[in-house]
Amino acid sequence: MIEKGAQSARDKPTTRGKVRLREHVMGWFFVGPFGIVFLALLIAPLAYALYLSLFQKKLIGGTSFVFLDNYVKAFTDPSFLSGSWFVIRFSLVSIPLQIIIALAMALILDAVTSLFARFSRLMIFLPYAIPTVIGAVMWGFLYSRSFGPLSDLFSLFGATPPDFLGSSLIFYGLVNIVTWQWAGYYMIILYAALQGIDPALYEAARMDGAGKWQIALRIKIPLIAPALLLILVFSLIGTLQFFNEPQILRSLAAGTIGPDFTPNMYAYQQAFALANFNYGSAISFALGGIVFVGVYAFLFFTRKRRSFL
Amino acid sequence: MTSARSRAGVRRRPQRHLPLQVLLGFLVVYFLVPFWWVIVNSSKDAPGLFGGGNTLWFADRIDYLGNLQQLFTYDNGIYGRWILNSTLYAFAGGIGATILSVMAGYGFAKYRFAARRFSFALVLGALMVPATALVIPTFVMFSEFGLTNTIWAVILPSLLNPFGVYLMHVYARDAVPDEILDAARADGAGEIRTFLQVAFPLMRPAVVTVLLLSAVASWNNYFLPLAMLSDNRLFPVTVGLGLWQGIASANNAGSTSLWSLIILGALVSVVPLVIAFFSLQRHWRGGLSVGGLR
């Protein structure tokens, strides 16, 4: 960050001390209210989660300090491990898919300028305006065998409809929902970045003999790398804390989605169904820690590119 | 954005690649199918819904009004209450988070105060903390203060928006020149007046974006109110519809009418958001690019 404007009219030696004091006071005046909320609703809960996670409620003898036992338990708990494994596999499939689709759509919408393209842009974005819960409810209807369209469509060809709520296809059922929900939002961010590129660059490239594909691959995509990084980070943080969609589909896909389907659902079950807040906090804290370290490491290694931070 | 104008100058004729437009057409159909299904099926009564007719087309009887009346009278009109709750949470959370973000972003961008770098690094770190990791400890904390199962349990946590602070910081740094602030100070304006009358108008596009994003985040919130609230009269519409859906799937045969309420309820609940996004799109699209470009 470049510190500019520190000098200019206001650093005459005589008033300098006063100016500096004013900078401190006013700076904290503006940042302070957020700072209080930040301390009360982010730092305090995190510290509290850490504290809670170090204790265990026993049937006899009440709550006792167990240090890292909850974490040892979590990382040997098949429920937590299978949930984490699901979320990792899910990220590996759904994040690249969402980003590729969003990038392709943004490039198309950047290249095509027509009334229909403008209409499409809004329609593709529309699912983002829908709460994830409502999106999951909607797709739950479409997947449903009793009133969804899939059975109609497939019976036209005499085939049995795929059951996206069954255990073999639920993975793809969820990939589809998440892609539908978020690809449009990522598309808008990439599209805005593409619109910010100076068109003179395309002219210059065209004069050097570059075709449309070369312009897209060698100019457009590298120039929107910071925006790509931004959506990658967003999708990583979002996917690793997967909760809403599987939680909503649970009632429709009974037996397929268990209470330990994702780590977040497992933490929720431990805390609110079993009143085991200590273990629930340990899972939350472990999950939060993994996401934080993962994203931080990722940003650190991509720092050479002008990152968004 | 200014570049849009210069761009139009370079590209004189509109580009309409036909194959790409056809591809776009397919994509639009995919993104609209769930909406279409909901619009069509919220016009049906229970027999129409389960009678095995075409699920992607209207039944013989189109009864939006009857269904709407049912939706808003079922269980003493609880659905209307959920919509009002969501509205309250979205406005209170959205406006509160925006005020805090704008002030903090401006403070970080325009003043060099003690522990500024350290504090800003904390805010950047907070961007990476998953919000759901905070739900359980916040619940336990709030229950000790007797705040759970009150509206504050939903509103207070929505005030925290580190991304809003980051966005406002970037925007204030670039869109509010120090020279203008210095000029205002030289004219005798105090710091607060300089902020309100000089800086704030310049930051307006980003303010609208942060307001919209935080209000939508509060409206869409599910995990937090699900954990915090036990009285269904305090539920936002997301948790309410989730509750109905659980009940309807649990006794599939007995609650056919509840399914039609859920379908129409989902449709009604997205109308305010769609209106908000479409009417404000000029503002938020410019603001969104800020985070991705610098």
XYZ file of C-alpha atoms in Angstrom:
603
model
C 0.000 0.000 0.000
C 1.326 3.382 -0.936
C 1.031 5.997 1.745
C 0.169 9.073 -0.165
C -0.955 12.473 0.930
C 0.912 12.318 4.214
C 2.666 15.519 3.337
C 0.865 18.248 1.347
C -0.496 21.279 3.141
C -0.650 19.887 6.610
C 2.857 19.201 7.841
C 4.175 22.551 8.838
C 6.516 21.746 11.730
C 4.558 23.787 14.291
C 1.230 22.049 13.781
C 2.649 18.645 13.101
C 2.140 17.147 16.533
C -1.447 18.307 16.586
C -2.077 16.890 13.130
C -0.655 13.523 14.117
C -2.800 13.361 17.213
C -5.852 14.247 15.142
C -4.981 11.454 12.675
C -4.947 8.906 15.491
C -8.118 10.153 17.128
C -10.111 10.494 13.919
C -8.811 7.200 12.544
C -10.044 5.359 15.582
C -13.246 7.385 15.596
C -14.085 5.971 12.168
C -12.731 2.455 12.661
C -13.782 2.112 16.302
C -17.477 1.188 15.911
C -16.597 -1.604 13.501
C -13.738 -2.566 15.799
C -16.127 -3.095 18.705
C -18.397 -5.303 16.586
C -15.330 -7.107 15.284
C -14.091 -7.843 18.793
C -17.500 -8.820 20.135
C -18.718 -10.942 17.245
C -15.579 -12.349 15.671
C -12.631 -12.369 18.058
C -14.674 -13.200 21.168
C -16.605 -16.120 19.592
C -13.388 -17.500 18.100
C -11.619 -17.306 21.443
C -14.672 -18.766 23.142
C -14.857 -21.630 20.642
C -11.218 -22.389 21.323
C -11.894 -22.323 25.053
C -15.009 -24.503 24.812
C -13.223 -26.982 22.585
C -10.702 -27.718 25.333
C -13.354 -29.077 27.709
C -15.547 -32.116 27.810
C -18.834 -32.703 29.527
C -18.779 -36.024 31.359
C -21.794 -37.835 32.750
C -20.091 -38.019 36.115
C -18.014 -35.168 37.456
C -19.361 -32.381 35.202
C -17.206 -30.481 32.759
C -13.490 -31.082 32.832
C -10.473 -29.748 31.036
C -9.287 -32.270 28.451
C -6.893 -30.074 26.428
C -6.709 -31.415 22.854
C -8.781 -34.564 23.374
C -11.695 -33.183 21.361
C -9.406 -32.531 18.415
C -7.855 -35.975 18.660
C -11.370 -37.361 18.777
C -12.437 -35.293 15.740
C -9.524 -36.350 13.577
C -10.154 -40.014 14.375
C -13.955 -39.683 14.167
C -15.201 -41.457 11.017
C -18.155 -39.049 10.831
C -15.945 -35.954 10.789
C -13.440 -37.542 8.419
C -16.025 -38.761 5.931
C -17.711 -35.339 5.962
C -14.385 -33.598 5.380
C -13.536 -36.029 2.603
C -16.875 -35.338 0.952
C -16.310 -31.580 1.113
C -12.808 -31.931 -0.349
C -14.020 -34.098 -3.238
C -16.913 -31.723 -3.732
C -14.560 -28.700 -3.926
C -12.305 -30.452 -6.422
C -15.210 -31.047 -8.793
C -17.543 -28.115 -8.242
C -15.111 -25.180 -7.949
C -13.289 -25.731 -11.280
C -16.617 -26.446 -12.943
C -18.210 -23.233 -11.647
C -15.218 -21.122 -12.570
C -14.869 -22.582 -16.068
C -18.564 -22.064 -16.766
C -18.483 -18.545 -15.300
C -15.394 -17.655 -17.342
C -16.866 -19.058 -20.553
C -20.093 -17.146 -20.009
C -18.261 -13.927 -19.173
C -16.125 -14.213 -22.327
C -19.201 -14.894 -24.471
C -21.106 -11.985 -22.948
C -18.071 -9.752 -23.436
C -17.847 -10.714 -27.107
C -21.528 -10.641 -28.022
C -23.273 -7.294 -27.797
C -26.951 -7.708 -28.493
C -30.201 -7.183 -26.702
C -30.469 -10.923 -26.119
C -26.973 -11.004 -24.593
C -27.952 -8.275 -22.148
C -31.103 -10.195 -21.251
C -29.100 -13.413 -20.839
C -26.648 -11.707 -18.508
C -29.439 -10.817 -16.106
C -31.094 -14.218 -16.346
C -27.836 -16.073 -15.692
C -27.243 -13.875 -12.662
C -30.788 -14.351 -11.336
C -30.106 -17.505 -9.247
C -27.647 -15.542 -7.096
C -30.539 -13.353 -5.958
C -32.224 -16.494 -4.610
C -31.431 -17.607 -1.049
C -29.439 -20.847 -1.176
C -32.158 -22.459 0.885
C -34.847 -21.549 -1.641
C -32.567 -22.696 -4.482
C -32.180 -26.057 -2.781
C -35.949 -26.259 -2.235
C -36.551 -25.522 -5.935
C -34.097 -28.144 -7.157
C -35.492 -30.577 -4.606
C -38.827 -30.220 -6.421
C -37.198 -30.780 -9.802
C -35.391 -33.892 -8.568
C -38.496 -35.222 -6.845
C -39.959 -38.400 -8.255
C -43.482 -37.572 -7.201
C -43.835 -34.171 -8.872
C -40.596 -33.358 -10.673
C -40.306 -33.217 -14.459
C -37.522 -35.795 -14.714
C -39.867 -38.777 -14.630
C -41.974 -37.203 -17.400
C -38.972 -36.452 -19.560
C -37.419 -39.876 -19.203
C -40.639 -41.821 -19.602
C -40.990 -40.198 -23.032
C -38.068 -42.372 -24.059
C -39.143 -45.292 -21.919
C -36.162 -44.839 -19.593
C -36.091 -44.757 -15.820
C -35.346 -41.260 -14.503
C -32.071 -40.722 -12.631
C -32.537 -40.235 -8.906
C -30.437 -37.231 -7.967
C -31.515 -37.659 -4.361
C -30.223 -41.239 -4.248
C -26.860 -42.087 -2.792
C -25.117 -42.678 -6.127
C -26.109 -39.350 -7.710
C -26.544 -36.978 -4.755
C -22.998 -35.718 -5.321
C -23.884 -34.538 -8.819
C -27.278 -33.362 -7.678
C -25.538 -31.002 -5.259
C -22.854 -30.001 -7.786
C -25.650 -28.961 -10.103
C -27.424 -26.864 -7.453
C -24.255 -25.085 -6.394
C -23.211 -24.388 -9.984
C -26.665 -23.068 -10.838
C -26.613 -20.823 -7.789
C -23.136 -19.319 -8.007
C -21.876 -19.440 -11.602
C -23.887 -16.326 -12.485
C -22.426 -14.315 -9.608
C -18.885 -15.274 -10.541
C -19.736 -14.518 -14.158
C -20.787 -10.967 -13.207
C -17.516 -10.347 -11.330
C -15.469 -11.627 -14.300
C -17.639 -9.740 -16.762
C -17.141 -6.488 -14.851
C -13.382 -7.107 -14.922
C -13.451 -7.794 -18.675
C -15.384 -4.592 -19.275
C -12.647 -2.720 -17.460
C -9.977 -3.735 -19.983
C -8.919 -0.980 -22.351
C -10.212 -1.989 -25.814
C -7.183 -0.359 -27.428
C -5.278 -3.490 -26.363
C -7.494 -5.625 -28.600
C -6.928 -3.278 -31.523
C -3.184 -3.509 -31.043
C -3.317 -7.307 -30.786
C -5.472 -7.538 -33.906
C -2.951 -5.454 -35.828
C -0.276 -7.889 -34.700
C -2.393 -10.629 -36.260
C -4.009 -12.110 -33.163
C -7.291 -13.919 -33.663
C -10.307 -13.947 -31.363
C -9.094 -17.012 -29.468
C -5.627 -15.611 -28.989
C -7.050 -12.339 -27.704
C -9.222 -14.244 -25.249
C -6.467 -16.572 -24.038
C -3.462 -14.245 -24.066
C -4.970 -10.865 -23.223
C -8.366 -11.153 -21.612
C -7.762 -14.063 -19.250
C -4.356 -12.886 -17.938
C -5.711 -9.391 -17.369
C -8.603 -10.607 -15.242
C -6.383 -12.917 -13.167
C -7.044 -10.894 -9.965
C -10.797 -11.324 -10.426
C -10.323 -15.051 -11.070
C -8.315 -15.298 -7.879
C -11.058 -13.452 -6.008
C -13.797 -15.843 -7.094
C -11.534 -18.824 -6.451
C -11.083 -17.676 -2.863
C -14.816 -16.963 -2.486
C -15.777 -20.372 -3.796
C -13.171 -22.106 -1.646
C -14.408 -20.431 1.535
C -18.030 -21.057 0.563
C -17.657 -24.693 -0.430
C -15.641 -25.765 2.589
C -18.418 -24.597 4.905
C -21.130 -26.393 2.933
C -24.310 -26.555 4.989
C -27.537 -25.066 3.604
C -28.174 -27.211 0.535
C -27.534 -30.659 2.043
C -29.375 -29.646 5.217
C -32.459 -28.698 3.170
C -32.289 -31.771 0.934
C -31.937 -34.021 3.975
C -35.664 -34.273 4.469
C -36.195 -35.215 0.798
C -33.233 -37.549 0.571
C -33.711 -39.412 3.806
C -31.112 -42.115 4.180
C -28.847 -40.564 1.542
C -27.793 -37.493 3.500
C -26.994 -38.272 7.096
C -26.526 -35.754 9.904
C -22.744 -36.041 9.420
C -22.810 -35.401 5.670
C -20.552 -32.315 5.924
C -18.424 -31.164 8.891
C -20.723 -28.187 9.429
C -23.800 -30.387 9.587
C -21.988 -32.647 11.998
C -21.038 -29.716 14.240
C -24.641 -28.508 14.116
C -25.908 -31.955 15.074
C -23.423 -32.310 17.934
C -24.251 -28.861 19.330
C -27.982 -28.562 18.807
C -29.328 -32.108 18.638
C -26.982 -33.696 21.188
C -26.232 -30.547 23.256
C -22.552 -31.366 23.040
C -21.310 -27.810 22.585
C -17.721 -28.663 23.465
C -17.293 -31.175 20.684
C -19.380 -29.053 18.298
C -17.083 -26.092 18.999
C -14.009 -28.231 18.422
C -15.328 -29.290 15.010
C -16.253 -25.689 14.129
C -12.892 -24.395 15.243
C -10.984 -27.134 13.417
C -12.981 -26.478 10.266
C -12.531 -22.704 10.529
C -8.816 -23.184 11.153
C -8.409 -25.467 8.150
C -10.240 -23.054 5.848
C -8.228 -20.100 7.149
C -4.860 -21.815 6.801
C -5.795 -23.289 3.428
C -6.927 -19.999 1.928
C -4.067 -18.075 3.492
C -1.491 -20.520 2.133
C -3.162 -20.395 -1.261
C -3.020 -16.595 -1.317
C 0.561 -16.624 -0.123
C 1.662 -18.843 -2.987
C -0.219 -16.843 -5.595
C 1.083 -13.538 -4.236
C 3.316 -12.933 -7.220
C 0.281 -12.300 -9.343
C -1.284 -9.025 -8.307
C -3.598 -10.525 -5.751
C -6.794 -8.855 -4.670
C -5.535 -8.349 -1.151
C -17.715 3.024 -15.656
C -15.926 5.394 -17.954
C -14.310 2.743 -20.131
C -17.712 1.588 -21.371
C -18.058 4.786 -23.343
C -14.624 4.731 -24.952
C -15.182 1.071 -25.735
C -18.355 1.837 -27.626
C -16.341 4.271 -29.687
C -13.840 1.638 -30.765
C -16.443 -0.997 -31.574
C -18.828 0.727 -33.876
C -21.085 -2.140 -34.882
C -22.762 -4.548 -32.475
C -21.259 -8.031 -32.398
C -23.773 -10.832 -32.832
C -22.118 -14.194 -33.319
C -25.059 -16.451 -34.013
C -23.600 -19.739 -32.636
C -22.682 -18.006 -29.408
C -26.179 -16.578 -29.100
C -27.657 -20.066 -29.549
C -25.327 -21.351 -26.831
C -26.449 -18.473 -24.614
C -30.027 -19.501 -25.282
C -29.364 -22.988 -23.902
C -27.660 -21.534 -20.835
C -30.569 -19.205 -20.178
C -32.993 -22.131 -20.353
C -30.897 -24.038 -17.785
C -30.792 -21.080 -15.414
C -34.504 -20.402 -15.775
C -35.934 -23.936 -15.531
C -36.321 -23.952 -11.729
C -38.067 -20.565 -11.834
C -40.347 -21.754 -14.608
C -41.216 -24.892 -12.642
C -42.042 -22.849 -9.543
C -44.094 -20.286 -11.467
C -46.101 -22.987 -13.232
C -46.623 -25.219 -10.242
C -47.569 -22.520 -7.785
C -50.683 -22.065 -9.889
C -51.822 -25.616 -9.156
C -53.869 -27.042 -6.329
C -52.870 -30.284 -4.606
C -54.630 -32.606 -7.108
C -53.060 -30.694 -10.002
C -49.649 -31.015 -8.390
C -49.840 -34.718 -7.661
C -52.301 -35.757 -10.367
C -49.527 -36.719 -12.764
C -50.171 -34.008 -15.352
C -47.348 -32.251 -17.167
C -45.049 -30.913 -14.482
C -43.621 -28.218 -16.736
C -46.936 -26.812 -17.886
C -50.050 -25.354 -16.278
C -52.872 -27.579 -15.138
C -56.451 -26.948 -16.221
C -57.138 -24.926 -13.115
C -54.949 -21.882 -12.573
C -55.487 -20.656 -9.057
C -52.813 -18.174 -7.979
C -55.259 -16.087 -5.968
C -56.678 -19.021 -4.071
C -53.205 -20.323 -3.327
C -51.992 -16.881 -2.239
C -54.932 -16.582 0.112
C -54.125 -20.006 1.561
C -50.456 -19.117 1.886
C -51.120 -15.960 3.862
C -53.832 -17.436 6.103
C -52.293 -20.822 6.876
C -51.403 -21.208 10.571
C -52.679 -17.723 11.473
C -50.735 -16.051 8.701
C -47.323 -17.177 9.892
C -45.890 -16.834 6.379
C -46.568 -13.089 6.273
C -44.796 -12.792 9.593
C -41.763 -14.629 8.248
C -41.580 -12.222 5.296
C -41.804 -9.247 7.676
C -39.103 -10.778 9.903
C -36.817 -11.303 6.899
C -37.428 -7.700 5.870
C -36.578 -6.434 9.345
C -33.422 -8.564 9.568
C -32.315 -7.539 6.082
C -32.854 -3.817 6.705
C -31.412 -3.691 10.212
C -28.464 -5.943 9.378
C -27.879 -4.345 5.988
C -28.009 -0.715 7.088
C -26.034 -1.361 10.275
C -23.322 -3.325 8.504
C -23.100 -0.670 5.791
C -22.681 2.234 8.211
C -19.936 0.361 10.079
C -18.209 -0.696 6.848
C -18.280 2.744 5.250
C -16.876 4.423 8.350
C -14.200 1.789 8.884
C -13.225 1.609 5.204
C -12.884 5.390 5.073
C -10.921 5.441 8.328
C -8.494 2.798 7.121
C -8.046 4.535 3.768
C -7.674 8.127 4.876
C -6.067 8.228 8.323
C -2.754 6.885 9.496
C -3.456 5.983 13.111
C -1.919 3.750 15.735
C -2.121 0.024 15.007
C -3.717 0.746 11.622
C -1.728 -1.820 9.653
C -2.218 -4.475 12.284
C -5.960 -3.826 12.510
C -6.355 -3.899 8.753
C -4.439 -7.171 8.568
C -6.931 -8.574 11.103
C -9.838 -7.499 8.883
C -8.229 -9.159 5.859
C -7.708 -12.304 7.909
C -11.367 -12.207 8.927
C -12.340 -12.433 5.248
C -11.070 -15.981 5.379
C -12.847 -17.067 8.543
C -15.913 -19.069 7.521
C -19.018 -17.438 8.972
C -20.502 -20.762 9.977
C -17.562 -21.490 12.292
C -18.802 -18.588 14.432
C -22.386 -19.781 14.798
C -21.946 -22.293 17.621
C -19.724 -20.188 19.925
C -21.848 -17.096 19.227
C -24.918 -19.110 20.190
C -23.363 -20.214 23.490
C -22.193 -16.646 24.223
C -25.596 -15.174 23.423
C -27.383 -17.764 25.510
C -25.370 -16.642 28.507
C -26.617 -13.090 27.959
C -30.160 -14.330 27.355
C -30.062 -13.081 23.774
C -30.869 -16.320 21.970
C -34.345 -16.608 20.521
C -34.615 -12.817 20.190
C -34.355 -10.685 17.067
C -30.967 -9.431 18.306
C -29.512 -12.913 17.942
C -30.005 -12.544 14.189
C -29.396 -8.817 13.742
C -26.206 -8.361 15.800
C -24.095 -11.001 13.999
C -25.166 -9.571 10.618
C -23.477 -6.279 11.513
C -20.094 -7.893 10.971
C -19.077 -7.532 7.325
C -15.286 -7.574 6.839
C -15.700 -7.814 3.067
C -17.698 -4.591 3.151
C -14.864 -2.874 5.024
C -12.346 -4.182 2.503
C -14.470 -3.019 -0.435
C -15.023 0.437 1.084
C -11.318 0.751 1.877
C -10.319 0.039 -1.723
C -13.000 2.341 -3.043
C -12.302 5.224 -0.674
C -8.574 4.962 -1.375
C -9.098 5.305 -5.130
C -12.222 7.419 -5.495
C -11.662 10.029 -2.788
C -8.573 12.150 -3.549
C -6.679 13.461 -0.511
C -6.450 16.863 -2.188
C -10.216 17.309 -2.041
C -10.288 16.381 1.641
C -7.438 18.794 2.348
C -9.256 21.525 0.470
C -12.370 20.948 2.547
C -10.296 21.074 5.737
C -8.575 24.256 4.586
C -12.034 25.757 4.093
C -12.674 25.067 7.745
C -14.824 21.960 7.533
C -14.414 19.555 10.440
C -13.453 15.936 9.932
C -16.986 14.617 10.265
C -18.416 17.242 7.942
C -15.662 16.500 5.421
C -16.600 12.838 5.588
C -20.341 13.367 5.251
C -20.411 16.132 2.664
C -17.281 15.564 0.588
C -16.167 11.941 0.848
C -19.516 10.188 1.230
C -21.036 11.385 -2.072
C -17.917 10.183 -3.894
C -18.225 6.735 -2.337
C -21.913 6.295 -3.165
C -21.613 3.504 -5.803
C -19.639 1.333 -3.383
C -22.033 2.206 -0.550
C -24.992 0.951 -2.598
C -23.080 -2.241 -3.399
C -22.172 -2.913 0.221
C -25.724 -2.118 1.332
C -27.202 -4.475 -1.237
C -24.729 -7.279 -0.535
C -25.162 -7.088 3.243
C -28.951 -6.850 3.041
C -29.054 -9.858 0.715
C -26.674 -11.782 2.969
C -28.997 -11.136 5.927
C -32.091 -12.039 3.901
C -30.445 -15.272 2.733
C -29.053 -16.240 6.110
C -30.093 -19.705 7.198
C -27.589 -21.400 9.503
C -27.472 -18.566 12.038
C -31.247 -18.048 12.544
C -31.759 -21.818 12.394
C -29.402 -22.190 15.340
C -30.438 -19.060 17.256
C -34.220 -19.125 17.063
C -36.647 -21.653 18.481
C -39.865 -19.577 18.336
C -41.182 -19.961 14.797
C -42.814 -16.521 15.036
C -39.301 -15.029 14.870
C -38.137 -17.123 11.889
C -37.035 -15.488 8.671
C -38.650 -16.902 5.567
C -35.658 -19.157 4.755
C -35.892 -21.028 8.049
C -39.685 -21.048 7.892
C -39.819 -22.655 4.466
C -37.139 -25.135 5.544
C -39.355 -26.042 8.496
C -42.398 -26.530 6.268
C -40.382 -28.617 3.875
C -39.224 -30.877 6.689
C -42.810 -31.315 7.913
C -44.137 -31.966 4.400
C -41.533 -34.615 3.604
C -41.949 -36.288 6.974
C -45.623 -37.106 6.370
C -45.656 -37.173 2.630
C -49.216 -38.258 2.002
C -50.968 -36.259 4.692
C -49.650 -32.819 3.799
C -50.200 -32.433 0.100
C -51.593 -28.950 0.592
C -48.451 -27.884 2.437
C -46.401 -28.676 -0.675
C -48.326 -26.184 -2.773
C -47.854 -23.592 -0.035
C -44.086 -24.210 -0.046
C -43.875 -23.828 -3.816
C -45.784 -20.547 -3.827
C -43.966 -19.462 -0.661
C -40.628 -19.940 -2.414
C -41.841 -17.858 -5.354
C -43.170 -15.019 -3.182
C -39.997 -14.952 -1.067
C -37.712 -14.305 -4.044
C -39.751 -11.422 -5.494
C -38.313 -8.682 -3.200
C -34.723 -9.762 -3.915
C -35.231 -9.935 -7.648
C -36.763 -6.455 -7.617
C -33.910 -5.111 -5.491
C -31.230 -6.537 -7.788
C -32.879 -5.441 -10.998
C -33.715 -1.921 -9.911
C -30.251 -1.292 -8.462
C -28.171 -3.190 -11.026
C -26.557 -0.069 -12.462
C -25.017 0.608 -9.055
C -23.922 -2.776 -7.781
C -22.288 -3.951 -10.977
C -19.824 -1.066 -10.946
C -19.152 -1.637 -7.264
C -18.591 -5.378 -7.595
C -15.735 -4.958 -10.030
C -13.801 -2.990 -7.421
C -12.889 -6.025 -5.360
C -11.687 -7.979 -8.370
C -9.655 -5.372 -10.127
C -7.124 -3.938 -7.736
